CSV table of C-alpha atoms in Angstrom, one decimal:
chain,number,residue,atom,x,y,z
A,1,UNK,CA,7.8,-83.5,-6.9
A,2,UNK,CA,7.4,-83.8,-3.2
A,3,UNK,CA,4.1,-85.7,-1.7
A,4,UNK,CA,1.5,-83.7,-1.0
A,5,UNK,CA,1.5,-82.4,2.8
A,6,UNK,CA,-0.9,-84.2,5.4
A,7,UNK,CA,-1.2,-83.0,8.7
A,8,UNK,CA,-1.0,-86.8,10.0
A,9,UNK,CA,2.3,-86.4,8.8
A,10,UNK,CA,3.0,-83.7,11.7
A,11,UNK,CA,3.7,-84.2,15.4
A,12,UNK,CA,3.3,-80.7,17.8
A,13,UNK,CA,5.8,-80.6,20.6
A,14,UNK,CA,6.1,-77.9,23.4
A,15,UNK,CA,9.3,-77.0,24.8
A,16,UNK,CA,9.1,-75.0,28.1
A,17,UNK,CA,11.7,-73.4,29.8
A,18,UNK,CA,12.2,-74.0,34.1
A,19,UNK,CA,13.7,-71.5,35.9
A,20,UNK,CA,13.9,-69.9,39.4
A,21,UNK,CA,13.3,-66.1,40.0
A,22,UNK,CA,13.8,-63.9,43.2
A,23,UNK,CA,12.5,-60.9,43.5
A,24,UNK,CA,16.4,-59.8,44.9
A,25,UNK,CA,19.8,-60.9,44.9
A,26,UNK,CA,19.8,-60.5,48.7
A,27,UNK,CA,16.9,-63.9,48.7
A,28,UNK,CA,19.8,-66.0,47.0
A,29,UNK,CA,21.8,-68.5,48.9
A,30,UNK,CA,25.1,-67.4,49.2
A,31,UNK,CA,27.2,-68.7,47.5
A,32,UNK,CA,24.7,-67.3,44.1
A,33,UNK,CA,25.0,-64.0,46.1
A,34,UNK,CA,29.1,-63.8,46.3
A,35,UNK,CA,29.6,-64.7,42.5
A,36,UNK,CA,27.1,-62.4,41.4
A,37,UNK,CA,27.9,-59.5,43.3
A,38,UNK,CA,31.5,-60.3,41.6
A,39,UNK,CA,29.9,-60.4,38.6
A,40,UNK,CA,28.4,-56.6,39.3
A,41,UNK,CA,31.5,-55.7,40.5
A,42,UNK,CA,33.3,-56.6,37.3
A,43,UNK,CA,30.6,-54.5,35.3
A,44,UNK,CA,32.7,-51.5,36.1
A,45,UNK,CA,35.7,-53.3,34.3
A,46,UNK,CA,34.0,-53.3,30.6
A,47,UNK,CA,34.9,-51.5,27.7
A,48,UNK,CA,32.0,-50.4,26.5
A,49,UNK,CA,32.6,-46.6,24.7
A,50,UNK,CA,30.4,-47.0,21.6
A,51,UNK,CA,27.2,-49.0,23.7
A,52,UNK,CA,28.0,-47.7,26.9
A,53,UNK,CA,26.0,-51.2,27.9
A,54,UNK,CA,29.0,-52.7,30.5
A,55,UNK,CA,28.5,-56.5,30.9
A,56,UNK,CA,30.4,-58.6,33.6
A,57,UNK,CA,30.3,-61.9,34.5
A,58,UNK,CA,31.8,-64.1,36.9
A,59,UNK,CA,32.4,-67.9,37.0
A,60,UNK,CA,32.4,-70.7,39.3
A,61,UNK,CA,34.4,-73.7,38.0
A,62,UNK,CA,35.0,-76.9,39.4
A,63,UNK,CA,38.3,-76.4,41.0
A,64,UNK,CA,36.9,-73.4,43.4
A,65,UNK,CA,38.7,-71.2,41.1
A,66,UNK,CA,36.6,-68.1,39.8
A,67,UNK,CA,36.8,-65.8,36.8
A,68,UNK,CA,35.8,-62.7,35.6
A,69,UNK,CA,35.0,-61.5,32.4
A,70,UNK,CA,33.8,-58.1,30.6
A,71,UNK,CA,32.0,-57.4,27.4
A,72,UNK,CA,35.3,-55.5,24.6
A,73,UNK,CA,33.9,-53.3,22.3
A,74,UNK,CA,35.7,-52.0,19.5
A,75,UNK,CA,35.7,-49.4,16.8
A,76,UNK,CA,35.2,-52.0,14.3
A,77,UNK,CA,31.8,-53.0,15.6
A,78,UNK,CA,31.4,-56.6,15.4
A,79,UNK,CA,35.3,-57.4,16.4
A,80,UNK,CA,33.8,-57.0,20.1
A,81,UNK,CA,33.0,-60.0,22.3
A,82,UNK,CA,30.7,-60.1,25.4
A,83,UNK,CA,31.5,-61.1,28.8
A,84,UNK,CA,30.5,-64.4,29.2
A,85,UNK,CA,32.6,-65.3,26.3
A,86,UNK,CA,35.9,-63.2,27.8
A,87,UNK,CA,35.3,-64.9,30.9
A,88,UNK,CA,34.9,-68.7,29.2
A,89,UNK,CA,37.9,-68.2,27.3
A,90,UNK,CA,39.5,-66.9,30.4
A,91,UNK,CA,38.9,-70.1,32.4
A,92,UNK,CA,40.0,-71.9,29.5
A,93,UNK,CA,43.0,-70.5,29.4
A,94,UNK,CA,43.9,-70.8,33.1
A,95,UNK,CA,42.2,-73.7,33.7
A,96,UNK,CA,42.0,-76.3,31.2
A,97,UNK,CA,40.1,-79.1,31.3
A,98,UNK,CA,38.3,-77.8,34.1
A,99,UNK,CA,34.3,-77.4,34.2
A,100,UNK,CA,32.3,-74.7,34.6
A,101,UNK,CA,29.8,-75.2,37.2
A,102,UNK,CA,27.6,-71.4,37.5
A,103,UNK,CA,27.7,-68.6,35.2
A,104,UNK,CA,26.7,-65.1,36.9
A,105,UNK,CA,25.6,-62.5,34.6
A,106,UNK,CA,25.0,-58.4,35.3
A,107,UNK,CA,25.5,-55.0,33.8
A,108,UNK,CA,24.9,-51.5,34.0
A,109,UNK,CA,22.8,-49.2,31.2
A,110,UNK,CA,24.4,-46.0,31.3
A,111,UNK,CA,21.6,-45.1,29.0
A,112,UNK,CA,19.1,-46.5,30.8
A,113,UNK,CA,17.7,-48.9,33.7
A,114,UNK,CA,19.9,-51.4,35.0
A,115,UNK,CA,17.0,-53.2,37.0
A,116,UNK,CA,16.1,-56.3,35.3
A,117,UNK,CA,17.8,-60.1,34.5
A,118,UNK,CA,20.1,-60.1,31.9
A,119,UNK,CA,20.4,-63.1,29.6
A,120,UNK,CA,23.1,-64.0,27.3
A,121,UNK,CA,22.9,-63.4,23.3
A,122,UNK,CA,22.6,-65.9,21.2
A,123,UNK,CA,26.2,-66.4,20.5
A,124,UNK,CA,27.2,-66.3,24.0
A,125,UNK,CA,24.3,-69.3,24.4
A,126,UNK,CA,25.8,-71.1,21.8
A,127,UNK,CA,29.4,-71.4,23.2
A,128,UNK,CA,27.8,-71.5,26.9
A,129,UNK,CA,26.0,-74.9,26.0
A,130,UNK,CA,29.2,-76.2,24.0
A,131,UNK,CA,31.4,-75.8,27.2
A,132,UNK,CA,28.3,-77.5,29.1
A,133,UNK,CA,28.5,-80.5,26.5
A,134,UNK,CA,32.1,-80.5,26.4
A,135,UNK,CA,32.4,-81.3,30.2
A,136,UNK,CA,29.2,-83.2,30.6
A,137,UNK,CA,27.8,-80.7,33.4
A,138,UNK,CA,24.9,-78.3,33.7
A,139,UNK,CA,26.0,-74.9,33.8
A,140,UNK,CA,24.0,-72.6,36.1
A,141,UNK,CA,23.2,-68.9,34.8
A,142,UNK,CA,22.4,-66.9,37.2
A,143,UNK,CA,20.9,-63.8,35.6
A,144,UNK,CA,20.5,-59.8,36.8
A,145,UNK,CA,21.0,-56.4,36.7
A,146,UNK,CA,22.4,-54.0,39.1
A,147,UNK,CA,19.1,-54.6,41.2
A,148,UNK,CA,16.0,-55.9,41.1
A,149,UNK,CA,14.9,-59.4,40.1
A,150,UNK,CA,17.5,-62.3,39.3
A,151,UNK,CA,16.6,-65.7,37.7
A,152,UNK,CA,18.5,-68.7,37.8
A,153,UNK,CA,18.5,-71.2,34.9
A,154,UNK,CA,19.3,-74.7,36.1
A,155,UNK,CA,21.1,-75.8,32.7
A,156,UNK,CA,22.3,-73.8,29.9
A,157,UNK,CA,20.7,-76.1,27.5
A,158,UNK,CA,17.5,-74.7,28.7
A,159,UNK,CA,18.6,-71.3,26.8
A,160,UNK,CA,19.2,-72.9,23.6
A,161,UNK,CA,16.8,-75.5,22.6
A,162,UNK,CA,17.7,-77.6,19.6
A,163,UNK,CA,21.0,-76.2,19.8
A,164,UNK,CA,23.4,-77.0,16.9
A,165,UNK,CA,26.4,-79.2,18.6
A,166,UNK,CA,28.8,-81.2,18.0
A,167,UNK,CA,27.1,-84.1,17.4
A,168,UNK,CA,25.5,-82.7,14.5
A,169,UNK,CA,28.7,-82.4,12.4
A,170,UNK,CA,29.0,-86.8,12.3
């Protein structure tokens, strides 16, 4: 039988999350600007029948190359996979080895607003913080919709507190 529970035992911790937030994409410096209008851009790109939710995103890697990436639905519902993912494997595919430095984020609602940040599932968090740990370098999300506000996240890691990683499995 396990010992009895005493609240000595128990240490509170606080995670917070920093992040930046403009009140519009034309306030960001522009470089921000240029890959997240491609990122809006790319929203047109998706294929998105069953949501009609179109994602695109856009990255910046380390060798000045960017890519682009839309969210694939299918018929079989869960085969689908979101845009930041299409665009990661993407730039994995063309460039490997090569880090990912900012990750721009948008889409358009066609049953609804399209007006506020956007932020990446949970599964798109997960595989956004193992290509951050893989390459040892923040990865900037830059977050929006087709207008209105757009925050910036310094470091993906900041999405996905007590992430599971790699260095879990030694």
């Amino acid at each position: 039988m396990p010992p009895p529970f005493k609240p000595d035992d128990m240490e509170k911790k606080i995670q917070q999350v920093e992040y930046e937030e403009y009140k519009a994409a034309s306030e960001l410096p522009a470089d921000d600007l240029s890959l997240l209008e491609m990122a809006r851009k790319t929203v047109e790109d998706a294929y998105a029948p069953y949501s009609r939710f179109r994602v695109g995103a856009a990255l910046q890697l380390a060798n000045g190359q960017r890519v682009t990436g839309t969210n694939q639905e299918n018929a079989s519902y869960p085969v689908g996979i979101c845009a930041e993912r299409t665009a990661l494997s993407t730039a994995s595919s063309l460039y490997p080895g090569v880090a990912v430095q900012a990750l721009a984020v948008s889409y358009r609602n066609e049953l609804g607003s399209s007006v506020k940040p956007i932020s990446p599932c949970g599964i798109c968090r997960q595989t956004i913080c193992e290509y951050q740990q893989r390459f040892g370098t923040p990865i900037r999300i830059i977050m929006a919709g087709l207008t209105g506000p757009v925050i910036i996240i310094r470091d993906a890691g900041s999405l996905m507190p007590l992430s599971f990683s790699s260095s879990d499995m030694l």
